[in-house]
Short mmCIF file of C-alpha atoms in Angstrom, two decimals:
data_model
loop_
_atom_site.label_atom_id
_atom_site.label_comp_id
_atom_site.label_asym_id
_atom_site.label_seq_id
_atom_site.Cartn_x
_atom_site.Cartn_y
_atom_site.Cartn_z
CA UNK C 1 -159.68 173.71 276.08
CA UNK C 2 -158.58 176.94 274.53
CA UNK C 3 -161.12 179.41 273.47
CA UNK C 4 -161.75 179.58 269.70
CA UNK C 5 -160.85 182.80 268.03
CA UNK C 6 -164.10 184.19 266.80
CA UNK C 7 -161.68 186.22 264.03
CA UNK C 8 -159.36 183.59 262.85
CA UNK C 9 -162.59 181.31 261.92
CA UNK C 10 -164.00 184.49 260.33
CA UNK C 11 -160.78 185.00 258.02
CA UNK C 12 -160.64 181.13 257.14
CA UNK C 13 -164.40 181.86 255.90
CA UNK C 14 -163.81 185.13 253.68
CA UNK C 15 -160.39 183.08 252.30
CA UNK C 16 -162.50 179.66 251.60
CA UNK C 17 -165.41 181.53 250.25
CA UNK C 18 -162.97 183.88 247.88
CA UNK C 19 -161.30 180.96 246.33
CA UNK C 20 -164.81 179.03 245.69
CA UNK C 21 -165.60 182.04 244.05
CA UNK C 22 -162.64 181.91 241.69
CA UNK C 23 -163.06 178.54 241.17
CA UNK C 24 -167.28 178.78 240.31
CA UNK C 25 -166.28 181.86 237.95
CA UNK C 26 -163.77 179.70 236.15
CA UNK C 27 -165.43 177.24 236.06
CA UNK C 28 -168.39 179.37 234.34
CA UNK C 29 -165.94 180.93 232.39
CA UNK C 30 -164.68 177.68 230.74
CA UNK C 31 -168.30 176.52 229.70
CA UNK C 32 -169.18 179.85 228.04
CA UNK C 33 -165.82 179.51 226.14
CA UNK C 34 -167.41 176.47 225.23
CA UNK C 35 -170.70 177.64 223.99
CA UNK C 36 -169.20 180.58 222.24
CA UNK C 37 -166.20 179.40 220.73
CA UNK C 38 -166.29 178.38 217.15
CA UNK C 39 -165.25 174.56 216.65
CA UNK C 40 -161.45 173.86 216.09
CA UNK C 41 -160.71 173.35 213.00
CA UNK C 42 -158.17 170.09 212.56
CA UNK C 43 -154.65 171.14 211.94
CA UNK C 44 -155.08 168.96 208.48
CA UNK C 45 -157.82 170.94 207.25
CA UNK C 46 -157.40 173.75 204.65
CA UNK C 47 -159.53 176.51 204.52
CA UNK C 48 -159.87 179.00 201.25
CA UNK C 49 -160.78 181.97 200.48
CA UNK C 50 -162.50 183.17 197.32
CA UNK C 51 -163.38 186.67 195.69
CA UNK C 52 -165.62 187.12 193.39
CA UNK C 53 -167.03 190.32 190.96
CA UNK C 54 -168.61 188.47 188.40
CA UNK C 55 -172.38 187.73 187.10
CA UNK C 56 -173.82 184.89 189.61
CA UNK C 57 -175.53 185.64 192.08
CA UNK C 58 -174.18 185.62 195.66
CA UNK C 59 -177.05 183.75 196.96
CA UNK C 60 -176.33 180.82 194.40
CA UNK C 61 -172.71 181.19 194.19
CA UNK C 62 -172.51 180.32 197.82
CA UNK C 63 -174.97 177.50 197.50
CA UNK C 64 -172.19 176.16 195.03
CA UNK C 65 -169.67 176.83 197.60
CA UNK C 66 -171.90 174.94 200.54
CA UNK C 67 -171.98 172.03 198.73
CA UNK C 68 -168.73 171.59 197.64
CA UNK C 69 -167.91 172.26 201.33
CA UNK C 70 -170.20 169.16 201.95
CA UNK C 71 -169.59 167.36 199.71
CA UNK C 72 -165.25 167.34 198.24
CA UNK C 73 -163.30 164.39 199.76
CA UNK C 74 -160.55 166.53 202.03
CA UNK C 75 -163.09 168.23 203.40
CA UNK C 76 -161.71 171.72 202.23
CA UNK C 77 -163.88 174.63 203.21
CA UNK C 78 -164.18 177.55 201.12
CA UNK C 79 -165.41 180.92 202.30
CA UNK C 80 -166.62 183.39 199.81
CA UNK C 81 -165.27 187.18 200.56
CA UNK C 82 -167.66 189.88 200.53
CA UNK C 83 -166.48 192.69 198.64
CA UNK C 84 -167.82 195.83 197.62
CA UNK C 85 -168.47 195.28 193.91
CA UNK C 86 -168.21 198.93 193.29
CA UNK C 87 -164.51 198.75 194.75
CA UNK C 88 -163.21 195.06 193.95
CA UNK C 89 -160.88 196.13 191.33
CA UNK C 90 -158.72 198.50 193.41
CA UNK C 91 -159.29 196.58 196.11
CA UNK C 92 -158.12 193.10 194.78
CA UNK C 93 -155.12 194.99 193.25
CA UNK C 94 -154.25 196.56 196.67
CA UNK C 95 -154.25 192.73 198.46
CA UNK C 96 -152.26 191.07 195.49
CA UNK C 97 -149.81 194.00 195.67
CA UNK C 98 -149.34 193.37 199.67
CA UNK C 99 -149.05 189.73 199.01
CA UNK C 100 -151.76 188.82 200.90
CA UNK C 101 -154.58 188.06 198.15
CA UNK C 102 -157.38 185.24 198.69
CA UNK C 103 -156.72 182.00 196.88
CA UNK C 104 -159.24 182.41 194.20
CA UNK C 105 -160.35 185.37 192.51
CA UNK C 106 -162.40 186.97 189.64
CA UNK C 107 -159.99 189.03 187.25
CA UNK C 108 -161.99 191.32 184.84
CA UNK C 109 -160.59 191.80 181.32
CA UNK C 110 -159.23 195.44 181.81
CA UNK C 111 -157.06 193.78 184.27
CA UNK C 112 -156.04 190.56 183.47
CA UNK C 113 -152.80 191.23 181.08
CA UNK C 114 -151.42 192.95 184.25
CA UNK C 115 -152.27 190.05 186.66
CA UNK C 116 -150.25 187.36 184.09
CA UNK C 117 -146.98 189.99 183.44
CA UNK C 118 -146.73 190.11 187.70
CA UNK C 119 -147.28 186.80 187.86
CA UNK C 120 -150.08 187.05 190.24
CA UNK C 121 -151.39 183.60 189.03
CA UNK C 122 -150.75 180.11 189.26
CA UNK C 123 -150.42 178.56 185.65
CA UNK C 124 -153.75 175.70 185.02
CA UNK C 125 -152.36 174.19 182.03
CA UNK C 126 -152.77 170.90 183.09
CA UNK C 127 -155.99 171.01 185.37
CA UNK C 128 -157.85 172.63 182.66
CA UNK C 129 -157.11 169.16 180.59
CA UNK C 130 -159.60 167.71 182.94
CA UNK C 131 -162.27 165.41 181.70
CA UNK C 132 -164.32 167.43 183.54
CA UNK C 133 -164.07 170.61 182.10
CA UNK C 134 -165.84 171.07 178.35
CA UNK C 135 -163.75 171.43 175.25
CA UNK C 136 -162.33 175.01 174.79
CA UNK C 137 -161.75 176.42 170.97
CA UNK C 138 -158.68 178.11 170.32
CA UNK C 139 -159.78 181.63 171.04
CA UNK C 140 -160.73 180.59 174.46
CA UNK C 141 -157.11 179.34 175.31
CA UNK C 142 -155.42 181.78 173.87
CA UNK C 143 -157.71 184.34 176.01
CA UNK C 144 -156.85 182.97 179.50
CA UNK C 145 -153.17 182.64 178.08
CA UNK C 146 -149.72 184.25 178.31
CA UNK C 147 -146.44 183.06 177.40
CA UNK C 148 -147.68 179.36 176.73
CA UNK C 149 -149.33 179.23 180.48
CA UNK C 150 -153.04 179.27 180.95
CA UNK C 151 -154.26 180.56 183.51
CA UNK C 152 -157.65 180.54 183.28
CA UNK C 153 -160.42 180.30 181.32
CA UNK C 154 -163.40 182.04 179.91
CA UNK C 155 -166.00 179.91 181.37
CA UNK C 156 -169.19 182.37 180.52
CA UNK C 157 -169.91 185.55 179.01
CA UNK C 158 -172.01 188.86 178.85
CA UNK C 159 -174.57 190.14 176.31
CA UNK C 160 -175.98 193.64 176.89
CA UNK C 161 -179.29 194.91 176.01
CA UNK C 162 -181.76 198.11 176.63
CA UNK C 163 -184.13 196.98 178.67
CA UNK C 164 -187.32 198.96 179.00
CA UNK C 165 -190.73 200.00 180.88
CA UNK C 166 -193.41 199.25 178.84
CA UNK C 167 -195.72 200.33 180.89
CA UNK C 168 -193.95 204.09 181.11
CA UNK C 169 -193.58 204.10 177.10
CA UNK C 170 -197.64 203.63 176.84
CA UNK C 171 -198.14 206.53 180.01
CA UNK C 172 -195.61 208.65 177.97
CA UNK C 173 -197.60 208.11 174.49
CA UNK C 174 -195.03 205.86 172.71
CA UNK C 175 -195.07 202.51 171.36
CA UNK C 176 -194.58 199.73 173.76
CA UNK C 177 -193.10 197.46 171.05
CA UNK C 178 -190.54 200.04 169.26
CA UNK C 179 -187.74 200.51 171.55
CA UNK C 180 -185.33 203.65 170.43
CA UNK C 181 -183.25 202.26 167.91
CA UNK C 182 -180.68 205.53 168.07
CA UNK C 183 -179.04 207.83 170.21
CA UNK C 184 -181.11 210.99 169.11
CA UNK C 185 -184.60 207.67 169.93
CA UNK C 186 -183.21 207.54 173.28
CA UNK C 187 -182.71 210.89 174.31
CA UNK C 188 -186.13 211.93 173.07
CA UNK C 189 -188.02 208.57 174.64
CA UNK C 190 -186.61 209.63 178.15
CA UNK C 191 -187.40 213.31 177.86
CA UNK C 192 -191.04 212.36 177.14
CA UNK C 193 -191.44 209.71 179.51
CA UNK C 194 -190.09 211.86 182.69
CA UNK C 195 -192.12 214.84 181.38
CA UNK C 196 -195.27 212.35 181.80
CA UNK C 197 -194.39 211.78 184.87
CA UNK C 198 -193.61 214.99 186.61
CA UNK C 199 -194.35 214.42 190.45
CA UNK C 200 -194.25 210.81 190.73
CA UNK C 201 -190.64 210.25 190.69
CA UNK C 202 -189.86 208.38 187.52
CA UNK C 203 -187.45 209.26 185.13
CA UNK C 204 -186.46 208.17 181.58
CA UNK C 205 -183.21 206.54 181.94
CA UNK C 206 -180.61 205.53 184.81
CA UNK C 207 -177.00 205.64 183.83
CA UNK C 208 -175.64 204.74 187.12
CA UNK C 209 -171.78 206.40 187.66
CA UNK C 210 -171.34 205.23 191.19
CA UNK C 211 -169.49 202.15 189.72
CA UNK C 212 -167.13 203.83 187.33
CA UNK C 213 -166.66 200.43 185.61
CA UNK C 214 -170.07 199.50 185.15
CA UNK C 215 -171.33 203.43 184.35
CA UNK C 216 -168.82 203.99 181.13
CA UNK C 217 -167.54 200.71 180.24
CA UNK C 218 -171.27 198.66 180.62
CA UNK C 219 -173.32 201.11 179.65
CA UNK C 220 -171.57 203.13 177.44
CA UNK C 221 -167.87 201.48 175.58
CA UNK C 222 -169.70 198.38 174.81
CA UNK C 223 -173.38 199.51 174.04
CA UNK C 224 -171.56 201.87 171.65
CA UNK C 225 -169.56 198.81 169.91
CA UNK C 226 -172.63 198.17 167.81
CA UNK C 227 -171.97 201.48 166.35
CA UNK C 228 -168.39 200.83 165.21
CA UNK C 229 -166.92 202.52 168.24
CA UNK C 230 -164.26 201.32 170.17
CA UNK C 231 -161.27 203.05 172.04
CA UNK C 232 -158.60 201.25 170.31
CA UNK C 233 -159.08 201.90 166.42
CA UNK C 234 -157.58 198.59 165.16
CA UNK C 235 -157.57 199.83 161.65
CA UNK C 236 -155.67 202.96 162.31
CA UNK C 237 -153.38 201.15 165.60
CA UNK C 238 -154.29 204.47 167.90
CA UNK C 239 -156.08 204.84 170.57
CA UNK C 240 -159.50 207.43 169.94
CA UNK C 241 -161.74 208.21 172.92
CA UNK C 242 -163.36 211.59 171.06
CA UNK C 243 -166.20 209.61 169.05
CA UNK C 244 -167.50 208.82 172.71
CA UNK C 245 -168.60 212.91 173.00
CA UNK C 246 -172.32 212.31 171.26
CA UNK C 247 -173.05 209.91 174.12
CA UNK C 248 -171.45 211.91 176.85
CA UNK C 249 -172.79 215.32 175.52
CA UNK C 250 -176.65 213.75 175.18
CA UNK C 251 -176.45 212.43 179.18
CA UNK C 252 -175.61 215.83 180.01
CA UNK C 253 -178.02 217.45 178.29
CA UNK C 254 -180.50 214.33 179.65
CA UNK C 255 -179.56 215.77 183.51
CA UNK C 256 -180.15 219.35 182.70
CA UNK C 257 -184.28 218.29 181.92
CA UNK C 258 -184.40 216.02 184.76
CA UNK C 259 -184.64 213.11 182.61
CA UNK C 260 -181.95 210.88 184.01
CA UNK C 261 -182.55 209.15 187.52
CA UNK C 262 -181.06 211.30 189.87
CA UNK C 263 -177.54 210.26 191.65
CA UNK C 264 -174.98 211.09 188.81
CA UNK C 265 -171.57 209.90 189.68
CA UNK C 266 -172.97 208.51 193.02
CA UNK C 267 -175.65 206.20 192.09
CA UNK C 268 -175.18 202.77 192.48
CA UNK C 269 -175.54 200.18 189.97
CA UNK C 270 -177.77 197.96 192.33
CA UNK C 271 -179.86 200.74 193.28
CA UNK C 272 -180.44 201.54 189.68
CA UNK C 273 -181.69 198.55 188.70
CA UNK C 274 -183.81 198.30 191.92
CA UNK C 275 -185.53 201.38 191.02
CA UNK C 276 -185.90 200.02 187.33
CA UNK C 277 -187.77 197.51 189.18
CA UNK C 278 -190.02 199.25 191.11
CA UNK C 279 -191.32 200.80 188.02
CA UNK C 280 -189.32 204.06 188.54
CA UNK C 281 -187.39 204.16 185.48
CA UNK C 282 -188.02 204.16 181.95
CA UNK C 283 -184.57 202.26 180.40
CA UNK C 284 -181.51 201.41 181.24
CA UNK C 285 -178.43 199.24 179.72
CA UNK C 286 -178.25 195.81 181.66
CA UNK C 287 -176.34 192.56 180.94
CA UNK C 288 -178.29 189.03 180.55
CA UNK C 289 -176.61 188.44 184.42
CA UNK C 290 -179.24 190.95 185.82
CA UNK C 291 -182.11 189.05 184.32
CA UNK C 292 -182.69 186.90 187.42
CA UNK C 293 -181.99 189.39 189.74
CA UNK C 294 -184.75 191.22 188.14
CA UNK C 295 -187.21 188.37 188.04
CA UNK C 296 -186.36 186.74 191.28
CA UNK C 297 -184.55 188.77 193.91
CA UNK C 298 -186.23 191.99 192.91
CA UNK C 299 -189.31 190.61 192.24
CA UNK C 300 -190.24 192.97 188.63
CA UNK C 301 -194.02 192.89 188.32
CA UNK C 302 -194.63 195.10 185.51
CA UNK C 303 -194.77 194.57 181.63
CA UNK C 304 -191.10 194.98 180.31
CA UNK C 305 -188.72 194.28 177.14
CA UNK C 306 -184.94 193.81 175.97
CA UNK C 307 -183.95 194.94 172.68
CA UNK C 308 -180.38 195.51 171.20
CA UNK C 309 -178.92 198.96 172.26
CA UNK C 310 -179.58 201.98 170.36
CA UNK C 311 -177.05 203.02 168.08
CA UNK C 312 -175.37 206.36 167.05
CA UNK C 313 -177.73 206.40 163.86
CA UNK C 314 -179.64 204.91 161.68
CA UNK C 315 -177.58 204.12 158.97
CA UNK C 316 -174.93 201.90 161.26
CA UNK C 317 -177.64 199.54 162.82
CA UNK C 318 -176.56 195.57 161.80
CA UNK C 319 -173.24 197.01 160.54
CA UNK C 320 -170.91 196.19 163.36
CA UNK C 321 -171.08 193.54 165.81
CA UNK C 322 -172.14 194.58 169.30
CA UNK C 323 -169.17 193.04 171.48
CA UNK C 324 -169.74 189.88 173.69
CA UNK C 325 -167.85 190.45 176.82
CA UNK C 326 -166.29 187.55 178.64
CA UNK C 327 -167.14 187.19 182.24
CA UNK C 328 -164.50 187.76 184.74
CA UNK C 329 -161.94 185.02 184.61
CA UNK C 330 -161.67 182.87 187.72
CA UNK C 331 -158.15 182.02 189.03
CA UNK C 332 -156.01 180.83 191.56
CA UNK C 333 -153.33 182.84 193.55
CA UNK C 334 -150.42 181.67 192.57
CA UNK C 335 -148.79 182.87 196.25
CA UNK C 336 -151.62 180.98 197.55
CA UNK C 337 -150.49 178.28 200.14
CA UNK C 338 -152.80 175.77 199.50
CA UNK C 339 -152.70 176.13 195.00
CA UNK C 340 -153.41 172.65 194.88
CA UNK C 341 -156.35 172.46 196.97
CA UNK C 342 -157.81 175.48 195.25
CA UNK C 343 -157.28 174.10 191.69
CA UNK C 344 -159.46 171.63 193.07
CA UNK C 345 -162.06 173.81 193.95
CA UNK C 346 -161.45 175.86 190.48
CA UNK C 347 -161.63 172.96 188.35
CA UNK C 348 -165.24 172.38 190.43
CA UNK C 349 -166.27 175.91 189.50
CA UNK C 350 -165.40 175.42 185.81
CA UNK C 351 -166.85 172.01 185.37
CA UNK C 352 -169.12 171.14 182.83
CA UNK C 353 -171.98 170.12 185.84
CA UNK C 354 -171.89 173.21 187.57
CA UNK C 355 -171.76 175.63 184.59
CA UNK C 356 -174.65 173.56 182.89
CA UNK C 357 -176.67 173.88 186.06
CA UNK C 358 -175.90 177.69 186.52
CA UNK C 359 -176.81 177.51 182.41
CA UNK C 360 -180.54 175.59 182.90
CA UNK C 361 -181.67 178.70 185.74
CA UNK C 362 -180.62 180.93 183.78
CA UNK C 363 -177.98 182.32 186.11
CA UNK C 364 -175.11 182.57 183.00
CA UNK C 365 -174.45 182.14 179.11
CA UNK C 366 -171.78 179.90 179.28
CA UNK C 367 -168.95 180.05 176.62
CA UNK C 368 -168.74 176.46 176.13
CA UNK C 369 -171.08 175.07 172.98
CA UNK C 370 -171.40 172.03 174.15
CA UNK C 371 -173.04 172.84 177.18
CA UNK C 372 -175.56 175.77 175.31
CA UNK C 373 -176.81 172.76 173.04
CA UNK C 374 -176.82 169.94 175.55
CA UNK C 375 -179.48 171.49 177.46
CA UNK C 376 -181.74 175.32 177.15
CA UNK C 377 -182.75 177.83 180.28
CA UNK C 378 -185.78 177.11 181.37
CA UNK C 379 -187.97 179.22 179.95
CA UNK C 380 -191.21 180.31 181.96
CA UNK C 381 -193.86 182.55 180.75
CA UNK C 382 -192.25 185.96 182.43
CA UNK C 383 -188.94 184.92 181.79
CA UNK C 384 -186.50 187.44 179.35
CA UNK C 385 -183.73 185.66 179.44
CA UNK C 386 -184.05 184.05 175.63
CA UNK C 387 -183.82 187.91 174.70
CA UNK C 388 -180.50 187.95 175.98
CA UNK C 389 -179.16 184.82 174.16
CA UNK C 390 -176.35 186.05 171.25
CA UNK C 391 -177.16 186.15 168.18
CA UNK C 392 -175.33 186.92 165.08
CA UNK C 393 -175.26 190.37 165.10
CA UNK C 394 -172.31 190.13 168.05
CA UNK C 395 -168.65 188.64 168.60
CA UNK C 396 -166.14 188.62 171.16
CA UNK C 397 -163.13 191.72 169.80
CA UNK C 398 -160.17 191.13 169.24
CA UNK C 399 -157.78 192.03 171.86
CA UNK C 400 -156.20 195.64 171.92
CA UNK C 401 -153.06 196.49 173.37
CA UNK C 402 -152.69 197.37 177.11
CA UNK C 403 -151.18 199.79 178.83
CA UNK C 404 -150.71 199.89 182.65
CA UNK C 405 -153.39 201.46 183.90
CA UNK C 406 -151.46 203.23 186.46
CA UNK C 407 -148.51 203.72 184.78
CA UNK C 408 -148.38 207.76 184.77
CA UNK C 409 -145.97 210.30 183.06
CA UNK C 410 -146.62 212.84 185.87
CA UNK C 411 -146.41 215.52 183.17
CA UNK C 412 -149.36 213.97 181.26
CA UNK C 413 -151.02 213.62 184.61
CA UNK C 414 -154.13 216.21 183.42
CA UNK C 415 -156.79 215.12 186.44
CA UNK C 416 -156.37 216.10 190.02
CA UNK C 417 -157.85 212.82 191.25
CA UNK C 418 -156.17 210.11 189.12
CA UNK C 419 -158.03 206.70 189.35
CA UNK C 420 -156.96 203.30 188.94
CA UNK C 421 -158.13 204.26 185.37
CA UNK C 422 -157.09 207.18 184.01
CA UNK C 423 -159.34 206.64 181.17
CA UNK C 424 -162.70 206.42 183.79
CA UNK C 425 -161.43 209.48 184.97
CA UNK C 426 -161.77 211.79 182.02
CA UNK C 427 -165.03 209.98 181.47
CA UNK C 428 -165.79 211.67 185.34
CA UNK C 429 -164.36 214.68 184.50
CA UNK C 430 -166.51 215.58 181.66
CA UNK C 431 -169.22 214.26 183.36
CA UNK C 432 -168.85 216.88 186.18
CA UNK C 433 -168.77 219.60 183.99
CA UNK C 434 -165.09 220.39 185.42
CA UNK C 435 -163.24 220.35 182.04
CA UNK C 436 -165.48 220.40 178.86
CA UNK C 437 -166.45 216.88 177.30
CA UNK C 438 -164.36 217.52 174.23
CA UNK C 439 -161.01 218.73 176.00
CA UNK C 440 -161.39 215.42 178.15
CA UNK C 441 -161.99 212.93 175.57
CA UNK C 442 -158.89 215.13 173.39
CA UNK C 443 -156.73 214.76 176.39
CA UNK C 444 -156.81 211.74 177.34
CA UNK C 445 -156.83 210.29 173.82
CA UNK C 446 -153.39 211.89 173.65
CA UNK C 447 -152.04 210.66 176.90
CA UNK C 448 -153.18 206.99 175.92
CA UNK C 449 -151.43 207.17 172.68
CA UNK C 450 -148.06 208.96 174.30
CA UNK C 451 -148.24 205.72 176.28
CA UNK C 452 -148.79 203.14 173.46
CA UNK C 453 -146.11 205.20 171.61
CA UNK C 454 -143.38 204.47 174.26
CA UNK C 455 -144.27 201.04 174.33
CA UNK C 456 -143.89 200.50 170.74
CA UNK C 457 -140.20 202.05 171.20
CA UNK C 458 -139.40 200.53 173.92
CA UNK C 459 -140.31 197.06 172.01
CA UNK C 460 -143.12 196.04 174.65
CA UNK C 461 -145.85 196.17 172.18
CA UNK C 462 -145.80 194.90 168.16
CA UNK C 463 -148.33 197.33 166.74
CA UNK C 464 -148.86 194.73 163.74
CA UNK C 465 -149.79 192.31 165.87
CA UNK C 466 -153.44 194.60 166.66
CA UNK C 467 -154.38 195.51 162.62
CA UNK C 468 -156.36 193.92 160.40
CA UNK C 469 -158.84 192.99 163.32
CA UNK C 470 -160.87 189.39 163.06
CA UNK C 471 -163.82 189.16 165.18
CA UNK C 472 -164.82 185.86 166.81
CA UNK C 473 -168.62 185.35 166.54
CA UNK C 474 -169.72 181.75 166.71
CA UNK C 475 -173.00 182.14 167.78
CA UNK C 476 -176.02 182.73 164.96
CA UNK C 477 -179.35 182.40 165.53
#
């Protein structure tokens, strides 16, 4: 018998116990893949995406979404997007631009004439005939129209109210239960109230700029509606931005005494209204879509109130309607590659059982009558919301004309940092103290109506078509 080599059994060893080594680590390797991977999804299943900038809550808007993913027959999923609400707008424009938009999204009102002339959305003529949608009035379809196509709908809208710390007003020596009724009220209420409270922190009023769009349009444009201002004069067909200088002059003289919450163009919208709720602020401008977030998600423990916004003086309170702003349309991409399966999901959204839900917590006003008398919020013993329910003093405007917002004349280009919205821009620039208020609002008023004037030439706009103004106010008290 031939002697066993002592190093050919040792190299059989190392090779066998290499390869059971790959195999045990691919082995381990395939069950990890296992436990980590996310299920397949069937090849049959479609999947959406959805962004949304509008006034429900993200908590309950993806409850909604959870149980229609339950819940809908083709088992469609839907995945809400989370996007920055302080940068949706140019964000949403950037993705429909590059084609590659999410299937549903919330269009605000400055931008939806844009969206329907670039055809960014897929016409719902016929799925907003459903039986399960309410009846619409005229002004509704003609407001998610263009060129006979609808393309939405105004499902809810937006009142806007001062609210206010009543327990600050009583620190600060003023009357709990006589909110400033004018400009010249307001400015004095939140000098007083920070001057009480030197070294703790609190200040009269929060005008938060971080979210250009919420800062001058929310709390400034449409507060300012109830005083007959608005930055399309339908009576004279120009555009007039200079009778916004009182407000814009009175904030800056509000920072100079330390009477405005700290942050200026930086501060947040959320973190104003946080600190609103901790007690730290005095007022502030809010729509009826914060009230829950005040009551529930920020927990407000204090003594508060909501009371019409203050206007430029005395002798204009009650005579102009304070504007009712539709919510953000919801529509569907029309280069989306699953429209139909998203109409379904839209014409879930807009149905009369979800908005009358979303109606009964409180969590939206929605447009439709028939829903607002078929049932009420429910109405607890803390609960503000019936303060925020129209009344006949407001009415959706009539629509002015719109110009591309970034449609430039580079020699009218008068900012060094030109926005999405030119017209938010001079609003920052005066702000800043860069260019003087009056020389911004001047400006830009010109530049605006340079614009509208080339679009009447060019036969884009009919001028006529925006005079003699009728304002659509259905709902009295």
């Amino acid at each position: 018998m031939k002697p066993i080599n002592i190093r050919i059994i040792a190299l059989l060893s190392v090779v066998l116990t290499f390869i059971t080594a790959i195999f045990l680590i691919h082995e381990l390797r395939k069950q990890q893949d296992v436990e980590t991977a996310e299920p397949l999804v069937p090849a049959n299943k479609v999947h959406l995406t959805f962004a949304y900038n509008g006034g429900i809550p993200k908590t309950k808007l993806t409850e909604i979404i959870e149980n229609y993913n339950r819940t809908n027959p083709d088992e469609t999923t839907v995945e809400l997007i989370d996007t920055p609400k302080e940068d949706y707008a140019r964000l949403m424009n950037m993705h429909m631009i590059d084609g590659d938009g999410p299937d549903l999204l919330s269009v605000d009102e400055d931008w939806k004439t844009t969206y329907f002339l670039k055809n960014w959305l897929a016409d719902l003529t016929v799925a907003a005939k459903s039986p399960e949608l309410p009846a619409y009035d005229q002004w509704a379809i003609d407001y998610g129209s263009f060129n006979s196509q609808l393309f939405s709908v105004p499902h809810a809208f937006d009142t806007t109210r001062l609210i206010y710390n009543k327990s600050l007003f009583v620190s600060a020596g003023l009357n709990p239960e006589a909110p400033p009724a004018t400009l010249d009220e307001l400015a004095k209420n939140a000098r007083q109230i920070s001057q009480s409270q030197i070294g703790y922190q609190r200040y009269g009023f929060a005008w938060p700029l971080g979210d250009k769009e919420v800062g001058f349009i929310n709390s400034m444009e449409v507060p300012l509606t109830y005083s007959g201002l608005s930055i399309f004069n339908h009576d004279t067909g120009r555009y007039d931005l200079t009778s916004y200088r009182k407000w814009l002059e009175m904030m800056n003289g509000l920072e100079k005494t330390e009477s405005l919450l700290p942050g200026g163009l930086s501060l947040g919208y959320q973190s104003a209204l946080a600190q609103f709720a901790k007690g730290n602020v005095g007022m502030m401008i809010v729509t009826n879509s914060d009230v829950y977030e005040l009551e529930h998600s920020l927990g407000i423990q204090f003594e508060w109130g909501a009371a019409l916004p203050p206007v430029l003086d005395a002798g204009l309170k009650n005579k102009y309607p304070l504007i009712l702003k539709p919510e953000p349309l919801i529509a569907v991409n029309n280069a989306s590659e699953h429209k139909e399966a998203a109409i379904r999901f839209w014409t879930y959204l807009e149905s009369s059982e979800t908005l009358q839900k979303l109606y009964e917590t409180s969590l939206l006003l929605p447009y439709s009558e028939e829903i607002r008398k078929a049932s009420q919020p429910d109405s607890t013993a803390v609960s503000h919301i019936r303060s925020f329910l129209p009344t006949e003093s407001e009415a959706f405007y009539p629509p002015a004309p719109v110009l591309l917002n970034n449609k430039l004349n580079p020699n009218q280009s008068l900012f060094l940092d030109i926005d999405w919205n030119n017209r938010l821009q001079a609003y920052s620039e005066a702000v800043s103290g860069r260019i003087s208020v009056q020389n911004a609002l001047q400006l830009e008023t010109e530049r605006m109506n340079l614009l509208l004037q080339e679009e009447v030439q060019d036969g884009h706009i009919q001028l006529s078509s925006f005079l003699s103004p009728v304002f659509h106010s259905p709902f009295g008290n």
